[in-house]
Amino acid sequence: MDRIRELASKKAAVIFTKSSCCMCYSIKQLFYELGASPAVHELDKEARGREMELALRGLGCNPSVPAVFIGGVFVGSTTDVISLHVDGSLKQMLIDAKAIWF
Amino acid sequence: MADVSPRTDTSTDADTEDKNLRFQINQSQDMVASDGSDKYRDQKTLRRLAQNREAARKSRLRKKAYVQQLESSRMKLTQLEQELQRARQQGIFVSSSGDQSQSMGGNGALAFDVEYARWLEEHNRRINELRGAVNSHAGDGELRIIVDGVLAHYDSIFRIKGDAAKADVFHILSGMWKTPAERCFLWLGGFRSSELLKLLINHLEPLTEQQLSSINNLQQSSQQAEDALSQGMEALQQSLAETLAGSLGPSASSGNVANYMGQMAMAMGKLGTLEGFIRQADNLRQQTLQHMHHILTTRQSARALLAINDYFSRLRALSSLWLARPRE
């Protein structure tokens, strides 16, 4: 969990993924489309990946990846991110966290 | 017919029939002896009559056996019908094919098609109610109740699709549950919200500046989400192809068998993620409809829902025309 928090606070937009996860790929593309450059951490490449995955599940992230943090705050997985994007909240969150400017 | 000779004294099981006949002939001969009017009946006739009686007796026995078979089949049939009824009530659709593995997939697909048809019928009923209310200039309160009902009913098809995708994701993806013309526009097992909004914008006037801007933003967001999901699907296809291609090549060494199995397992895992994509696509459709309703007034939402329905009705009508077209 500490490792998650540590990484999540390092950049305005942070996404935890797995290299084989295609849904993670979708979410990354969405962020790029919005002009954000999120920090991407692949759990299957992290030393404590398993622990981190359990920690994310503990946060209520289901499925555990992709797990999105904006401004250090846990936003959710795919469903949450897409829902927030549809009503315009995602963009606003990214602006507020200075991940993007417009 | 075995030659019946009263003088034959060998008697086996197979000769029971002959014994019978002889018995009957002897009986007849006794009858002849006691009844004077039959004294001109000779052995041949007697034998013939005896054979007839025997044949008739056998025929009655066969008929009895046949009827018994029918009775037990009828009982079995009733039993099966009861089981089927019970299974249907429990929501398990039992296919009539004998192939078990086929019917599992068939279960999901067929059951969903039936549910979808039922949903569509109910949807059309609600839309007609909405149309009636709009045309008769019903008040906002009444309109809102009907509109909320239509939107809640949309929620139920997304839920049904979700369950069906768990059972048979490829059926949902195929769009075979939709009409041909609708299938033209199929995207991840359903319609594209962004396209729908593009169609609606012209039918929603008058819109305030704020509303117009919000609808445009919604259309753009929807499009971005659709593109993101599409790219994820492409990545999935790519990944699947690479996994399967990886197991190609000269299969000389035994190590390749384990390799093959491993790669199949990986491919299976990838196929499993398809359901997630359908779910996200449906979630996007649902969220877009909800947010559109949030942006618009009740009356505008009502007109939007009617316009959406008109559009899909036309697509379905087009499908019918297409299917019924005369062919050379």
Coordinates of C-alpha atoms in Angstrom, one line a residue:
Chain A
M1 CA 0.0 0.0 0.0
D2 CA 2.8 2.4 0.8
R3 CA 4.4 1.7 -2.5
I4 CA 1.1 2.5 -4.2
R5 CA 0.7 5.8 -2.3
E6 CA 4.3 6.6 -2.9
L7 CA 4.0 6.2 -6.7
A8 CA 0.5 7.8 -6.8
S9 CA 1.8 11.0 -5.3
K10 CA 4.7 11.3 -7.7
K11 CA 2.7 12.6 -10.6
A12 CA -0.7 14.3 -11.2
A13 CA -2.0 11.3 -13.2
V14 CA -0.9 7.8 -12.3
I15 CA -2.2 4.5 -13.7
F16 CA -1.4 1.1 -12.4
T17 CA -1.6 -1.6 -15.1
K18 CA -0.5 -5.0 -16.2
S19 CA 1.4 -5.4 -19.4
S20 CA -1.1 -8.0 -20.8
C21 CA -4.2 -6.0 -19.8
C22 CA -5.9 -4.6 -22.9
M23 CA -8.4 -2.6 -20.9
C24 CA -5.5 -0.8 -19.3
Y25 CA -4.4 0.0 -22.8
S26 CA -7.8 1.6 -23.5
I27 CA -7.6 3.7 -20.4
K28 CA -4.1 4.8 -21.2
Q29 CA -5.3 5.8 -24.7
L30 CA -8.1 7.9 -23.2
F31 CA -5.6 9.8 -21.0
Y32 CA -3.3 10.4 -24.0
E33 CA -6.4 11.6 -26.0
L34 CA -7.1 14.1 -23.2
G35 CA -3.6 15.4 -23.5
A36 CA -2.4 13.9 -20.2
S37 CA 0.8 12.1 -19.7
P38 CA 0.1 9.7 -16.9
A39 CA 2.8 7.7 -15.1
V40 CA 2.2 4.1 -15.9
H41 CA 3.3 1.3 -13.5
E42 CA 3.0 -2.2 -14.7
L43 CA 2.3 -4.4 -11.7
D44 CA 3.7 -7.5 -13.4
K45 CA 7.0 -5.7 -13.7
E46 CA 7.1 -4.4 -10.1
A47 CA 9.0 -6.4 -7.5
R48 CA 6.1 -6.1 -5.0
G49 CA 3.5 -6.3 -7.7
R50 CA 1.4 -9.0 -6.0
E51 CA 1.3 -7.0 -2.7
M52 CA 0.4 -3.8 -4.7
E53 CA -2.4 -5.7 -6.5
L54 CA -3.9 -6.8 -3.2
A55 CA -3.6 -3.3 -1.8
L56 CA -5.5 -2.0 -4.8
R57 CA -8.2 -4.6 -4.3
G58 CA -8.4 -3.4 -0.7
L59 CA -9.1 0.1 -2.0
G60 CA -12.1 -1.4 -3.7
C61 CA -10.6 -1.4 -7.2
N62 CA -12.3 -4.1 -9.1
P63 CA -10.8 -5.3 -11.3
S64 CA -7.5 -4.4 -9.7
V65 CA -6.1 -3.0 -13.0
P66 CA -6.3 -0.4 -14.4
A67 CA -6.2 1.6 -11.2
V68 CA -6.3 5.4 -11.7
F69 CA -5.0 8.0 -9.3
I70 CA -5.4 11.8 -10.0
G71 CA -3.7 14.2 -7.7
G72 CA -2.8 11.3 -5.4
V73 CA -6.4 10.4 -4.9
F74 CA -7.8 7.1 -6.0
V75 CA -10.4 7.6 -8.7
G76 CA -11.3 4.0 -9.6
S77 CA -11.1 1.4 -12.3
T78 CA -12.4 1.4 -15.9
T79 CA -16.1 1.8 -15.2
D80 CA -15.6 4.7 -12.8
V81 CA -13.1 6.5 -15.2
I82 CA -15.4 6.2 -18.2
S83 CA -18.4 7.3 -16.2
L84 CA -16.5 10.3 -14.9
H85 CA -15.3 11.1 -18.4
V86 CA -18.9 11.0 -19.8
D87 CA -20.1 13.6 -17.4
G88 CA -17.1 15.8 -17.8
S89 CA -15.7 15.3 -14.3
L90 CA -12.6 13.4 -15.4
K91 CA -11.4 16.4 -17.4
Q92 CA -12.0 18.7 -14.6
M93 CA -10.2 16.5 -12.1
L94 CA -7.2 16.5 -14.5
I95 CA -7.3 20.2 -14.8
D96 CA -7.5 20.7 -11.1
A97 CA -4.6 18.4 -10.5
K98 CA -2.7 20.3 -13.2
A99 CA -2.3 17.1 -15.3
I100 CA -3.7 19.1 -18.2
W101 CA -4.6 22.8 -18.7
F102 CA -7.7 22.7 -20.9
Chain B
M1 CA -45.3 -72.8 -43.5
A2 CA -44.0 -76.0 -41.8
D3 CA -45.6 -79.1 -43.0
V4 CA -48.0 -80.3 -40.3
S5 CA -48.3 -84.0 -40.1
P6 CA -50.3 -85.5 -37.3
R7 CA -48.0 -88.5 -37.5
T8 CA -44.9 -86.5 -36.6
D9 CA -43.9 -87.4 -33.1
T10 CA -40.8 -85.3 -32.7
S11 CA -41.8 -82.3 -30.6
T12 CA -39.4 -79.3 -29.9
D13 CA -40.1 -75.8 -28.7
A14 CA -40.1 -74.6 -32.2
D15 CA -42.9 -76.9 -32.9
T16 CA -45.2 -75.3 -30.4
E17 CA -47.0 -73.6 -33.2
D18 CA -47.4 -77.0 -34.9
K19 CA -48.8 -78.5 -31.7
N20 CA -51.2 -75.7 -31.5
L21 CA -52.4 -76.2 -35.0
R22 CA -52.7 -80.0 -34.5
F23 CA -54.7 -79.3 -31.3
Q24 CA -57.0 -77.0 -33.2
I25 CA -57.3 -79.4 -36.1
N26 CA -58.2 -82.2 -33.6
Q27 CA -60.7 -80.0 -31.9
S28 CA -62.2 -79.2 -35.3
Q29 CA -62.3 -82.9 -36.1
D30 CA -64.1 -83.5 -32.9
M31 CA -66.5 -80.7 -33.8
V32 CA -67.0 -82.3 -37.1
A33 CA -67.7 -85.6 -35.5
S34 CA -70.4 -84.1 -33.2
D35 CA -71.9 -81.7 -35.7
G36 CA -73.2 -83.6 -38.7
S37 CA -73.6 -80.6 -41.0
D38 CA -69.8 -80.2 -41.3
K39 CA -69.0 -83.7 -42.4
Y40 CA -67.8 -82.5 -45.8
R41 CA -65.0 -80.4 -44.3
D42 CA -61.7 -82.0 -45.1
Q43 CA -58.3 -81.8 -43.5
K44 CA -57.1 -79.0 -45.8
T45 CA -59.9 -76.6 -44.9
L46 CA -59.6 -77.5 -41.2
R47 CA -55.9 -76.8 -41.4
R48 CA -56.5 -73.5 -43.1
L49 CA -59.1 -72.4 -40.5
A50 CA -56.7 -73.4 -37.8
Q51 CA -53.9 -71.4 -39.3
N52 CA -56.2 -68.4 -39.6
R53 CA -57.1 -68.7 -36.0
E54 CA -53.4 -68.9 -35.1
A55 CA -52.6 -65.9 -37.2
A56 CA -55.4 -63.9 -35.6
R57 CA -54.2 -64.9 -32.1
K58 CA -50.7 -63.8 -32.9
S59 CA -51.9 -60.6 -34.4
R60 CA -53.9 -59.9 -31.2
L61 CA -50.7 -60.5 -29.2
R62 CA -48.6 -58.2 -31.3
K63 CA -51.2 -55.5 -31.1
K64 CA -51.3 -55.9 -27.3
A65 CA -47.5 -55.6 -27.1
Y66 CA -47.6 -52.5 -29.4
V67 CA -50.2 -50.8 -27.3
Q68 CA -48.2 -51.5 -24.2
Q69 CA -45.2 -49.8 -25.8
L70 CA -47.3 -46.8 -26.7
E71 CA -48.7 -46.6 -23.2
S72 CA -45.2 -46.6 -21.7
S73 CA -43.9 -44.1 -24.3
R74 CA -46.8 -41.8 -23.4
M75 CA -46.0 -42.0 -19.8
K76 CA -42.3 -41.2 -20.5
L77 CA -43.4 -38.2 -22.7
T78 CA -45.6 -36.8 -19.9
Q79 CA -42.7 -37.2 -17.5
L80 CA -40.4 -35.3 -19.8
E81 CA -42.9 -32.6 -20.5
Q82 CA -43.2 -32.0 -16.7
E83 CA -39.5 -31.8 -16.3
L84 CA -39.2 -29.4 -19.2
Q85 CA -41.9 -27.2 -17.6
R86 CA -40.1 -27.3 -14.3
A87 CA -36.8 -26.3 -15.9
R88 CA -38.4 -23.5 -17.9
Q89 CA -40.0 -22.1 -14.7
Q90 CA -36.6 -22.0 -13.2
G91 CA -35.4 -19.9 -16.0
I92 CA -33.3 -22.6 -17.6
F93 CA -34.0 -22.8 -21.3
V94 CA -33.7 -26.3 -22.4
S95 CA -32.9 -26.7 -26.1
S96 CA -34.5 -29.6 -28.0
S97 CA -31.2 -30.8 -29.5
G98 CA -29.6 -33.8 -28.1
D99 CA -26.1 -32.4 -28.2
Q100 CA -25.3 -31.3 -24.7
S101 CA -22.3 -29.1 -25.4
Q102 CA -24.2 -27.4 -28.2
S103 CA -27.2 -26.6 -26.1
M104 CA -25.1 -24.9 -23.4
G105 CA -24.1 -22.2 -25.9
G106 CA -27.5 -22.4 -27.5
N107 CA -29.1 -21.9 -24.1
G108 CA -27.5 -18.5 -23.7
A109 CA -28.0 -17.2 -27.2
L110 CA -31.5 -18.4 -27.6
A111 CA -32.6 -17.3 -24.2
F112 CA -31.2 -13.9 -24.7
D113 CA -32.9 -13.5 -28.1
V114 CA -36.2 -14.3 -26.5
E115 CA -35.5 -11.9 -23.6
Y116 CA -34.5 -9.1 -26.0
A117 CA -37.6 -9.6 -28.1
R118 CA -39.7 -9.3 -25.0
W119 CA -37.8 -6.2 -23.9
L120 CA -38.2 -4.6 -27.3
E121 CA -42.0 -5.2 -27.2
E122 CA -42.2 -3.5 -23.8
H123 CA -39.9 -0.7 -25.0
N124 CA -42.2 0.0 -28.0
R125 CA -45.2 0.0 -25.7
R126 CA -43.6 2.6 -23.5
I127 CA -42.5 4.7 -26.5
N128 CA -46.1 4.7 -27.8
E129 CA -47.3 5.8 -24.4
L130 CA -44.6 8.6 -24.5
R131 CA -45.7 9.6 -28.0
G132 CA -49.3 9.8 -26.9
A133 CA -48.4 12.0 -24.0
V134 CA -46.2 14.3 -26.1
N135 CA -48.9 14.7 -28.8
S136 CA -51.6 15.4 -26.3
H137 CA -49.4 18.1 -24.7
A138 CA -49.3 16.3 -21.3
G139 CA -47.8 18.2 -18.4
D140 CA -44.2 18.0 -17.3
G141 CA -45.0 15.8 -14.3
E142 CA -46.7 13.1 -16.4
L143 CA -44.0 13.3 -19.0
R144 CA -41.2 12.9 -16.5
I145 CA -42.8 9.7 -15.1
I146 CA -43.0 8.2 -18.5
V147 CA -39.5 9.4 -19.5
D148 CA -38.0 8.1 -16.3
G149 CA -39.7 4.8 -17.0
V150 CA -38.2 4.5 -20.5
L151 CA -34.7 5.2 -19.2
A152 CA -35.1 2.7 -16.3
H153 CA -36.2 0.2 -18.9
Y154 CA -33.1 0.9 -20.9
D155 CA -31.1 0.0 -17.8
S156 CA -32.8 -3.4 -17.7
I157 CA -31.6 -4.3 -21.2
F158 CA -28.0 -3.4 -20.3
R159 CA -28.3 -5.7 -17.3
I160 CA -29.8 -8.5 -19.4
K161 CA -27.0 -8.0 -22.0
G162 CA -24.4 -8.2 -19.2
D163 CA -25.7 -11.6 -18.0
A164 CA -25.9 -12.8 -21.6
A165 CA -22.4 -11.7 -22.3
K166 CA -21.2 -13.8 -19.4
A167 CA -22.9 -16.8 -20.9
D168 CA -22.1 -16.2 -24.5
V169 CA -20.0 -13.2 -25.3
F170 CA -19.6 -14.0 -29.0
H171 CA -23.4 -14.1 -29.5
I172 CA -23.6 -10.5 -28.2
L173 CA -20.6 -9.4 -30.2
S174 CA -22.0 -11.0 -33.4
G175 CA -25.1 -8.8 -33.2
M176 CA -27.2 -11.7 -34.6
W177 CA -29.8 -10.7 -32.1
K178 CA -30.3 -7.5 -34.0
T179 CA -31.7 -7.0 -37.5
P180 CA -29.3 -6.9 -40.5
A181 CA -29.4 -3.2 -41.1
E182 CA -28.8 -2.5 -37.4
R183 CA -25.8 -4.9 -37.6
C184 CA -24.3 -2.6 -40.1
F185 CA -23.7 -0.1 -37.4
L186 CA -22.7 -2.5 -34.7
W187 CA -20.0 -1.4 -32.3
L188 CA -18.9 -3.7 -29.5
G189 CA -22.3 -5.4 -29.3
G190 CA -24.5 -2.3 -29.6
F191 CA -25.0 1.2 -30.9
R192 CA -22.5 4.1 -30.9
S193 CA -23.7 6.8 -28.5
S194 CA -21.6 9.4 -30.2
E195 CA -23.5 8.7 -33.5
L196 CA -26.8 8.8 -31.8
L197 CA -26.0 12.2 -30.3
K198 CA -24.9 13.5 -33.7
L199 CA -28.3 12.5 -35.1
L200 CA -30.2 14.0 -32.2
I201 CA -28.6 17.5 -32.1
N202 CA -30.7 18.6 -35.0
H203 CA -33.9 17.3 -33.5
L204 CA -33.5 18.8 -30.1
E205 CA -34.0 22.5 -30.9
P206 CA -34.5 24.9 -29.3
L207 CA -31.4 24.3 -27.1
T208 CA -29.9 27.0 -24.9
E209 CA -26.2 27.9 -25.5
Q210 CA -25.3 26.0 -22.4
Q211 CA -27.2 22.9 -23.5
L212 CA -25.7 23.0 -27.0
S213 CA -22.3 23.2 -25.5
S214 CA -23.0 20.4 -23.0
I215 CA -24.4 18.1 -25.7
N216 CA -21.4 18.7 -27.9
N217 CA -19.1 18.0 -25.1
L218 CA -21.0 14.8 -24.3
Q219 CA -20.8 13.8 -28.0
Q220 CA -17.0 14.4 -27.9
S221 CA -16.5 12.5 -24.6
S222 CA -18.5 9.6 -25.9
Q223 CA -16.5 9.5 -29.1
Q224 CA -13.2 9.6 -27.1
A225 CA -14.3 6.8 -24.8
E226 CA -15.5 4.7 -27.9
D227 CA -12.1 5.3 -29.6
A228 CA -10.2 4.2 -26.4
L229 CA -12.3 1.0 -26.1
S230 CA -11.9 0.3 -29.8
Q231 CA -8.1 0.7 -29.5
G232 CA -8.1 -1.7 -26.6
M233 CA -10.0 -4.2 -28.7
E234 CA -7.5 -3.9 -31.5
A235 CA -4.7 -4.4 -29.0
L236 CA -6.6 -7.5 -27.8
Q237 CA -6.9 -8.9 -31.3
Q238 CA -3.2 -8.2 -32.0
S239 CA -2.2 -9.9 -28.7
L240 CA -4.4 -12.9 -29.5
A241 CA -2.9 -13.2 -33.0
E242 CA 0.6 -13.0 -31.6
T243 CA -0.1 -15.6 -29.0
L244 CA -1.6 -18.1 -31.5
A245 CA 1.1 -17.4 -34.1
G246 CA 3.7 -18.1 -31.4
S247 CA 2.6 -21.7 -31.3
L248 CA 3.1 -22.2 -35.0
G249 CA 6.3 -23.6 -36.6
P250 CA 7.9 -27.1 -37.0
S251 CA 6.4 -29.3 -34.3
A252 CA 9.2 -31.7 -34.0
S253 CA 10.3 -31.4 -30.4
S254 CA 8.1 -32.6 -27.5
G255 CA 8.7 -29.3 -25.8
N256 CA 6.3 -27.8 -28.3
V257 CA 3.3 -29.6 -26.8
A258 CA 3.7 -27.9 -23.5
N259 CA 4.3 -24.7 -25.4
Y260 CA 1.1 -25.2 -27.3
M261 CA -0.9 -25.8 -24.2
G262 CA 0.6 -22.8 -22.5
Q263 CA -0.2 -20.6 -25.4
M264 CA -3.7 -21.9 -25.7
A265 CA -4.2 -21.2 -22.0
M266 CA -2.9 -17.6 -22.6
A267 CA -5.2 -17.2 -25.5
M268 CA -8.1 -18.4 -23.4
G269 CA -7.3 -15.8 -20.8
K270 CA -7.4 -13.1 -23.5
L271 CA -10.8 -14.2 -24.8
G272 CA -12.0 -14.0 -21.3
T273 CA -11.5 -10.2 -21.3
L274 CA -13.9 -9.7 -24.2
E275 CA -16.8 -9.7 -21.8
G276 CA -15.2 -6.8 -20.0
F277 CA -15.1 -4.8 -23.2
I278 CA -18.8 -5.4 -23.9
R279 CA -19.6 -4.4 -20.3
Q280 CA -17.7 -1.1 -20.7
A281 CA -19.3 -0.4 -24.0
D282 CA -22.8 -0.9 -22.5
N283 CA -21.8 1.2 -19.5
L284 CA -20.8 3.9 -21.9
R285 CA -24.1 3.7 -23.7
Q286 CA -26.0 3.8 -20.4
Q287 CA -24.0 6.8 -19.0
T288 CA -24.4 8.7 -22.2
L289 CA -28.2 8.3 -22.1
Q290 CA -28.3 9.3 -18.5
H291 CA -26.2 12.3 -18.9
M292 CA -28.1 13.4 -22.0
H293 CA -31.3 13.2 -19.9
H294 CA -29.5 15.3 -17.3
I295 CA -28.6 18.0 -19.7
L296 CA -32.1 18.3 -21.4
T297 CA -35.4 19.4 -20.1
T298 CA -38.1 16.7 -19.6
R299 CA -39.8 17.7 -22.8
Q300 CA -36.5 17.6 -24.7
S301 CA -35.7 14.2 -23.3
A302 CA -39.1 12.9 -24.4
R303 CA -38.5 14.2 -27.9
A304 CA -34.9 12.7 -27.9
L305 CA -36.2 9.3 -26.9
L306 CA -38.9 9.4 -29.5
A307 CA -36.3 10.4 -32.2
I308 CA -34.0 7.6 -31.1
N309 CA -36.8 5.1 -31.4
D310 CA -37.9 6.5 -34.8
Y311 CA -34.3 6.0 -36.1
F312 CA -34.0 2.4 -34.9
S313 CA -37.5 1.6 -36.1
R314 CA -36.5 2.8 -39.5
L315 CA -33.4 0.6 -39.4
R316 CA -35.5 -2.4 -38.4
A317 CA -38.0 -1.6 -41.2
L318 CA -35.2 -1.3 -43.7
S319 CA -34.0 -4.8 -42.5
S320 CA -37.5 -6.2 -43.2
L321 CA -37.6 -4.7 -46.6
W322 CA -34.2 -6.0 -47.4
L323 CA -35.0 -9.5 -46.3
A324 CA -38.2 -9.5 -48.3
R325 CA -36.7 -8.0 -51.5
P326 CA -37.4 -9.9 -54.7
R327 CA -34.3 -11.7 -56.0
E328 CA -33.6 -12.8 -59.6

